[in-house]
Amino acid sequence: MYRTKTCGELRLANVGECVTLSGWVQRTRKMGGMTFADLRDRYGITQLVFDESKDKELCDRANRLGREWVIQVVGEVSERQSKNKNLPTGDVEIIVRQLNVLNEALTPPFTIEEQSDGGDDLRMKYRYLDLRRPNVRRNLELRHKFAFEVRRYLDQQGFMEIETPVLVNSTPEGARDFVVPSRMNPGQFYALPQSPQTLKQLLMVAGMDRYFQIVKCFRDEDLRADRQPEFTQIDCEMSFVEQEDILQMFEGMSRHLFKTILGIDIPTLPRMTWADAMKYYGSDKPDTRFDMKFVELMDVLKGTGEFSVFNEAEYIGGICCEGQAVYTRKQLDQLTDFVRRPQVGAKGLVYARVGEDGSVKSSVDKFYSPEVLERLKQTMNAKPGDLILIISGPDTLKARKQLCELRLEMGQRMGLRPKDKFSCLWVIDFPMYEWSDEEQRLMAMHHPFTSPKPEDVPLLDTDPASVRANAYDMVINGVEVGGGSIRIHDAKLQQKIFEILGFTPEQAQQKFGFLMNAFKYGAPPHGGLAYGLDRFVSLFAQLDSIRDCIAFPKNNSGRDVMLDAPGVIDQSQLDELHLAINLPKA
Amino acid sequence: MYRTKTCGELRLANVGECVTLSGWVQRTRKMGGMTFADLRDRYGITQLVFDESKDKELCDRANRLGREWVIQVVGEVSERQSKNKNLPTGDVEIIVRQLNVLNEALTPPFTIEEQSDGGDDLRMKYRYLDLRRPNVRRNLELRHKFAFEVRRYLDQQGFMEIETPVLVNSTPEGARDFVVPSRMNPGQFYALPQSPQTLKQLLMVAGMDRYFQIVKCFRDEDLRADRQPEFTQIDCEMSFVEQEDILQMFEGMSRHLFKTILGIDIPTLPRMTWADAMKYYGSDKPDTRFDMKFVELMDVLKGTGEFSVFNEAEYIGGICCEGQAVYTRKQLDQLTDFVRRPQVGAKGLVYARVGEDGSVKSSVDKFYSPEVLERLKQTMNAKPGDLILIISGPDTLKARKQLCELRLEMGQRMGLRPKDKFSCLWVIDFPMYEWSDEEQRLMAMHHPFTSPKPEDVPLLDTDPASVRANAYDMVINGVEVGGGSIRIHDAKLQQKIFEILGFTPEQAQQKFGFLMNAFKYGAPPHGGLAYGLDRFVSLFAQLDSIRDCIAFPKNNSGRDVMLDAPGVIDQSQLDELHLAINLPKA
């Protein structure tokens, strides 16, 4: 071992001990006849002292140390005269007697500090240096602990972690698969799993009863900031359970994680129906750190004045922003610009300020009588000093989504979304289907094996679009961290669901026959859910992007700029795989 | 929840309780007016009783239950008259009051019992039924527990589990990569990692200090019984360590695993040099459950008689098989056939029986004087009743490997290799290089980043083939369960190693430049190892094949016959990837 202690553990109690430390030189500074160096390893920073008056040659060598050199020192732990209260090791320093340079280092292209001067591209290219920064390292430490506590909880609850294969077959529905040509089976391809959904259901047919896996999944999608082509799921499934059992089990897991990792006791998770989430927050993943619920204003504003936009609207809704009547015209114009951005897509917004005297001043004053504006104020439950913001539109779903964006923006501006506050809930009773304009048919909102709520089964014949599923999402701070469903285990019901999705029995057999055949051999009632580990950890670490909790992430083009992957391969490899590349002509 | 208890937990203490159980019908039998059914779930089997005299309709329904139907029953726990001592639940039965068929089942294509009547192909096609067999399920339970205890031990030792990417780039040396075409980077390919070797070394450069990962790795090799195209490694790396630190750390892990999983206290692991392993066992992974070490017989038998085979040999070695002088001529002929099989490749074998009177009778009697045969007996330390078996050849390495096969065969025949006995050791001091006839150059035995033993560094200039590496394998019962090395962290030494391997600086830069560049920014001394999880678990579970501890294994053609993967993909997918298939013409 190149050390007897780490750079993070020495305290006053160790004064007088002779120790050996190893690590990276964070920085050196010369003060009079003394040279000080900060030695860093994963566990902390310890100050080294070289005294010219005691050993000039040693001190000269210390003066030649560069940033990020790897060294080993032997010396005595000594109490510092000027203590550093910001460091756990700040009470002591090492009076160095021996210095051994283990490796020199080129000057890093950015500083190895919490606030680095490296841009994103440079940091990713030299990710092995970026990871030396304490805050980035802490994200990985948290991720390790998080995954370990997930395993500990699930193991205690009788779950078995079972590895499912990475080389599987292409799935008929869902996102685009990554494929892997098979050399031993020319012309054929494996696919990388988008999730182990089918396999975990087979494990239930196999009687495994309680399964989980922390597992890499793959989707060849065009990437956004919070998407990666490979990502990690906490994938779970249970047999002989109903929805309530799953909610209890995984609420327990979340409670365990918050407690053991963050030291936070979270309250019982509220449950919100999907319908309420859409009605009050315009989203199936509401950020409930703050209230500011939607208030529907159709009764108040449609047909009660001359404002044609409202009179033609299918939806009018508002939010009441407490104490924000001070918003200037300029600020309100900014908000209007915000909702008009293509990502939000509203035509505009209507506002109403409630004065200190209780009077209402609105951008649509001229269209409405004072009585209507007074009724607006009362309906919105607005107090003097509040700001009412209103969105309307010809499509309820779209208008709600716009109002949702506006609510989140106001929550952000008003400081109501602090990253160190956590608000968790279950969103339940998702619809079974959603209409696809593109496909001109009902599509499974979750997946085609999701069970309808028993009480809604009769509606499958009369009004399938209104059928609710035994499907649920766990939402924290406006982020869907996980979701799942009770699966159908009854072959006849499954057949009916396929019919509603527009599959003939032959198509259903072709697409899903494999799983349906397995189900014929005794499928138990079962259900489960999957969490996005990257997202869950990002929330705990209070990160803006999931990339910051991934050791070696890919960029928006799916490239690992450090490894320079993907890359070209040899012709001989292509030949072995019986493949040819047909690039589009430039 | 569809149950209040599992099928494995009811005991006499529960008698009188009303319980709900769910599970699969293992079998039913009618005895007089009673129908008995065994209900099975992951946790055990419980006997159900239906009494015709009490509820005829219920009993009739029970009589219609088929094998593997999924049912739920409500009933009272009752003491059995004829107890089954082979079952933990064998003292009780359930007097059923309600029966609820949750799912019917087709008759399975083989019996769901420890000893199944299904052949390997059928079992793999219906793997979800095969996994219902208690012994197969127990293998997965053991694997879960094994992985969990690995994580617990390493977490306690300060290791962080860090996920490295699955979509990486093709590696310049080693086995064949699986590749993944990139849609977003046309004409380019990711590769699936053969191991995270490079990435874990980068994590050491990144200061992570102690890393591990239980991780899927991929090799597109032609498959053997104990190989899978995807397999799982316990991958580990540490910084600021020497070989001794790693041996201690991972010997501790093995001790923890044997103790917590099998309840076995293993002794301190002996350490055997690679040279001794080859000399005494003809293998770098000796099975040390039994002794029967090689004895070199060149002094005794070369040039001391008229037997030209020995007189021309470069190697003559024997093993002494205790008490096996009773071997008949027919048995000895079988052994000769064994060593002549192409997989072993010997020309033949020579034997000598030691009679009860101490006399020696050998197949080469006529070539040697009684004195030589007596000296043979003494050199072999053979006692009356022992059988001496001798292999010779013109190539020491090959002859030793043949003798190794013979030793293992005799150990097997003599019952010296029981699966429930474990003998662990470290094999150390591997050579740095081995000569490749194919490439006509020295090749790295481990990999080109393996560090030579410091005391052998001077030999790099004079006799590189004799340089020993800081490389080590953990061997259990003749199986290499893991191995690793101390890595080179010094750029100059690395340069020299590349030269010996025959790379020009340009070639070295092209093949390994990426890692070498990272090393310029301050690489700590580091080393590690990787275990094959599948093999390690197979040993613990006393399996013949690693397949039996893999939930969904692939066959020797790399196919998953259950999923029917790999398969063909749509032309549109190929087009998106800019790929064309060029199958060889039939």
JSON list of N, CA and C in Angstrom, two decimals, chain A residues 122-151:
[
{"chain": "A", "resi": 122, "resn": "LEU", "atom": "N", "xyz": [-15.04, 20.45, -23.36]},
{"chain": "A", "resi": 122, "resn": "LEU", "atom": "CA", "xyz": [-13.71, 20.14, -22.86]},
{"chain": "A", "resi": 122, "resn": "LEU", "atom": "C", "xyz": [-13.78, 19.18, -21.68]},
{"chain": "A", "resi": 123, "resn": "ARG", "atom": "N", "xyz": [-14.74, 19.42, -20.80]},
{"chain": "A", "resi": 123, "resn": "ARG", "atom": "CA", "xyz": [-14.91, 18.55, -19.63]},
{"chain": "A", "resi": 123, "resn": "ARG", "atom": "C", "xyz": [-15.23, 17.13, -20.05]},
{"chain": "A", "resi": 124, "resn": "MET", "atom": "N", "xyz": [-16.05, 16.99, -21.10]},
{"chain": "A", "resi": 124, "resn": "MET", "atom": "CA", "xyz": [-16.44, 15.64, -21.52]},
{"chain": "A", "resi": 124, "resn": "MET", "atom": "C", "xyz": [-15.30, 14.93, -22.23]},
{"chain": "A", "resi": 125, "resn": "LYS", "atom": "N", "xyz": [-14.49, 15.70, -22.99]},
{"chain": "A", "resi": 125, "resn": "LYS", "atom": "CA", "xyz": [-13.35, 15.09, -23.67]},
{"chain": "A", "resi": 125, "resn": "LYS", "atom": "C", "xyz": [-12.34, 14.57, -22.66]},
{"chain": "A", "resi": 126, "resn": "TYR", "atom": "N", "xyz": [-12.16, 15.32, -21.59]},
{"chain": "A", "resi": 126, "resn": "TYR", "atom": "CA", "xyz": [-11.25, 14.90, -20.52]},
{"chain": "A", "resi": 126, "resn": "TYR", "atom": "C", "xyz": [-12.07, 14.50, -19.29]},
{"chain": "A", "resi": 127, "resn": "ARG", "atom": "N", "xyz": [-13.02, 13.63, -19.52]},
{"chain": "A", "resi": 127, "resn": "ARG", "atom": "CA", "xyz": [-13.94, 13.29, -18.43]},
{"chain": "A", "resi": 127, "resn": "ARG", "atom": "C", "xyz": [-13.17, 12.71, -17.24]},
{"chain": "A", "resi": 128, "resn": "TYR", "atom": "N", "xyz": [-12.05, 12.00, -17.50]},
{"chain": "A", "resi": 128, "resn": "TYR", "atom": "CA", "xyz": [-11.29, 11.42, -16.40]},
{"chain": "A", "resi": 128, "resn": "TYR", "atom": "C", "xyz": [-10.67, 12.49, -15.51]},
{"chain": "A", "resi": 129, "resn": "LEU", "atom": "N", "xyz": [-10.52, 13.71, -16.03]},
{"chain": "A", "resi": 129, "resn": "LEU", "atom": "CA", "xyz": [-10.08, 14.82, -15.18]},
{"chain": "A", "resi": 129, "resn": "LEU", "atom": "C", "xyz": [-11.28, 15.50, -14.53]},
{"chain": "A", "resi": 130, "resn": "ASP", "atom": "N", "xyz": [-12.35, 15.62, -15.30]},
{"chain": "A", "resi": 130, "resn": "ASP", "atom": "CA", "xyz": [-13.58, 16.22, -14.77]},
{"chain": "A", "resi": 130, "resn": "ASP", "atom": "C", "xyz": [-14.07, 15.47, -13.53]},
{"chain": "A", "resi": 131, "resn": "LEU", "atom": "N", "xyz": [-13.93, 14.15, -13.59]},
{"chain": "A", "resi": 131, "resn": "LEU", "atom": "CA", "xyz": [-14.40, 13.31, -12.48]},
{"chain": "A", "resi": 131, "resn": "LEU", "atom": "C", "xyz": [-13.57, 13.52, -11.21]},
{"chain": "A", "resi": 132, "resn": "ARG", "atom": "N", "xyz": [-12.39, 14.15, -11.35]},
{"chain": "A", "resi": 132, "resn": "ARG", "atom": "CA", "xyz": [-11.60, 14.44, -10.15]},
{"chain": "A", "resi": 132, "resn": "ARG", "atom": "C", "xyz": [-12.22, 15.58, -9.34]},
{"chain": "A", "resi": 133, "resn": "ARG", "atom": "N", "xyz": [-13.09, 16.36, -9.96]},
{"chain": "A", "resi": 133, "resn": "ARG", "atom": "CA", "xyz": [-13.71, 17.48, -9.23]},
{"chain": "A", "resi": 133, "resn": "ARG", "atom": "C", "xyz": [-14.62, 16.91, -8.14]},
{"chain": "A", "resi": 134, "resn": "PRO", "atom": "N", "xyz": [-14.49, 17.44, -6.92]},
{"chain": "A", "resi": 134, "resn": "PRO", "atom": "CA", "xyz": [-15.20, 16.83, -5.78]},
{"chain": "A", "resi": 134, "resn": "PRO", "atom": "C", "xyz": [-16.71, 16.74, -5.99]},
{"chain": "A", "resi": 135, "resn": "ASN", "atom": "N", "xyz": [-17.32, 17.75, -6.60]},
{"chain": "A", "resi": 135, "resn": "ASN", "atom": "CA", "xyz": [-18.77, 17.71, -6.75]},
{"chain": "A", "resi": 135, "resn": "ASN", "atom": "C", "xyz": [-19.20, 16.64, -7.75]},
{"chain": "A", "resi": 136, "resn": "VAL", "atom": "N", "xyz": [-18.42, 16.44, -8.81]},
{"chain": "A", "resi": 136, "resn": "VAL", "atom": "CA", "xyz": [-18.76, 15.38, -9.77]},
{"chain": "A", "resi": 136, "resn": "VAL", "atom": "C", "xyz": [-18.57, 14.02, -9.11]},
{"chain": "A", "resi": 137, "resn": "ARG", "atom": "N", "xyz": [-17.48, 13.89, -8.37]},
{"chain": "A", "resi": 137, "resn": "ARG", "atom": "CA", "xyz": [-17.23, 12.62, -7.67]},
{"chain": "A", "resi": 137, "resn": "ARG", "atom": "C", "xyz": [-18.35, 12.31, -6.68]},
{"chain": "A", "resi": 138, "resn": "ARG", "atom": "N", "xyz": [-18.81, 13.33, -5.98]},
{"chain": "A", "resi": 138, "resn": "ARG", "atom": "CA", "xyz": [-19.89, 13.11, -5.00]},
{"chain": "A", "resi": 138, "resn": "ARG", "atom": "C", "xyz": [-21.16, 12.59, -5.67]},
{"chain": "A", "resi": 139, "resn": "ASN", "atom": "N", "xyz": [-21.41, 13.04, -6.90]},
{"chain": "A", "resi": 139, "resn": "ASN", "atom": "CA", "xyz": [-22.59, 12.52, -7.62]},
{"chain": "A", "resi": 139, "resn": "ASN", "atom": "C", "xyz": [-22.49, 11.00, -7.81]},
{"chain": "A", "resi": 140, "resn": "LEU", "atom": "N", "xyz": [-21.28, 10.54, -8.15]},
{"chain": "A", "resi": 140, "resn": "LEU", "atom": "CA", "xyz": [-21.11, 9.10, -8.36]},
{"chain": "A", "resi": 140, "resn": "LEU", "atom": "C", "xyz": [-21.17, 8.36, -7.03]},
{"chain": "A", "resi": 141, "resn": "GLU", "atom": "N", "xyz": [-20.66, 8.98, -5.99]},
{"chain": "A", "resi": 141, "resn": "GLU", "atom": "CA", "xyz": [-20.76, 8.36, -4.66]},
{"chain": "A", "resi": 141, "resn": "GLU", "atom": "C", "xyz": [-22.23, 8.21, -4.27]},
{"chain": "A", "resi": 142, "resn": "LEU", "atom": "N", "xyz": [-23.00, 9.27, -4.52]},
{"chain": "A", "resi": 142, "resn": "LEU", "atom": "CA", "xyz": [-24.43, 9.21, -4.19]},
{"chain": "A", "resi": 142, "resn": "LEU", "atom": "C", "xyz": [-25.11, 8.13, -5.02]},
{"chain": "A", "resi": 143, "resn": "ARG", "atom": "N", "xyz": [-24.75, 8.05, -6.29]},
{"chain": "A", "resi": 143, "resn": "ARG", "atom": "CA", "xyz": [-25.35, 7.02, -7.16]},
{"chain": "A", "resi": 143, "resn": "ARG", "atom": "C", "xyz": [-25.05, 5.61, -6.64]},
{"chain": "A", "resi": 144, "resn": "HIS", "atom": "N", "xyz": [-23.80, 5.40, -6.25]},
{"chain": "A", "resi": 144, "resn": "HIS", "atom": "CA", "xyz": [-23.44, 4.10, -5.68]},
{"chain": "A", "resi": 144, "resn": "HIS", "atom": "C", "xyz": [-24.29, 3.79, -4.46]},
{"chain": "A", "resi": 145, "resn": "LYS", "atom": "N", "xyz": [-24.39, 4.76, -3.57]},
{"chain": "A", "resi": 145, "resn": "LYS", "atom": "CA", "xyz": [-25.13, 4.52, -2.33]},
{"chain": "A", "resi": 145, "resn": "LYS", "atom": "C", "xyz": [-26.61, 4.29, -2.63]},
{"chain": "A", "resi": 146, "resn": "PHE", "atom": "N", "xyz": [-27.13, 5.05, -3.57]},
{"chain": "A", "resi": 146, "resn": "PHE", "atom": "CA", "xyz": [-28.54, 4.94, -3.96]},
{"chain": "A", "resi": 146, "resn": "PHE", "atom": "C", "xyz": [-28.83, 3.52, -4.46]},
{"chain": "A", "resi": 147, "resn": "ALA", "atom": "N", "xyz": [-28.01, 3.06, -5.39]},
{"chain": "A", "resi": 147, "resn": "ALA", "atom": "CA", "xyz": [-28.24, 1.73, -5.96]},
{"chain": "A", "resi": 147, "resn": "ALA", "atom": "C", "xyz": [-28.09, 0.67, -4.87]},
{"chain": "A", "resi": 148, "resn": "PHE", "atom": "N", "xyz": [-27.13, 0.86, -3.98]},
{"chain": "A", "resi": 148, "resn": "PHE", "atom": "CA", "xyz": [-26.92, -0.13, -2.93]},
{"chain": "A", "resi": 148, "resn": "PHE", "atom": "C", "xyz": [-28.13, -0.19, -1.99]},
{"chain": "A", "resi": 149, "resn": "GLU", "atom": "N", "xyz": [-28.68, 0.98, -1.66]},
{"chain": "A", "resi": 149, "resn": "GLU", "atom": "CA", "xyz": [-29.84, 0.99, -0.76]},
{"chain": "A", "resi": 149, "resn": "GLU", "atom": "C", "xyz": [-31.09, 0.45, -1.44]},
{"chain": "A", "resi": 150, "resn": "VAL", "atom": "N", "xyz": [-31.21, 0.66, -2.74]},
{"chain": "A", "resi": 150, "resn": "VAL", "atom": "CA", "xyz": [-32.30, 0.02, -3.49]},
{"chain": "A", "resi": 150, "resn": "VAL", "atom": "C", "xyz": [-32.20, -1.48, -3.34]},
{"chain": "A", "resi": 151, "resn": "ARG", "atom": "N", "xyz": [-30.99, -1.99, -3.53]},
{"chain": "A", "resi": 151, "resn": "ARG", "atom": "CA", "xyz": [-30.81, -3.44, -3.45]},
{"chain": "A", "resi": 151, "resn": "ARG", "atom": "C", "xyz": [-31.07, -3.94, -2.03]}
]
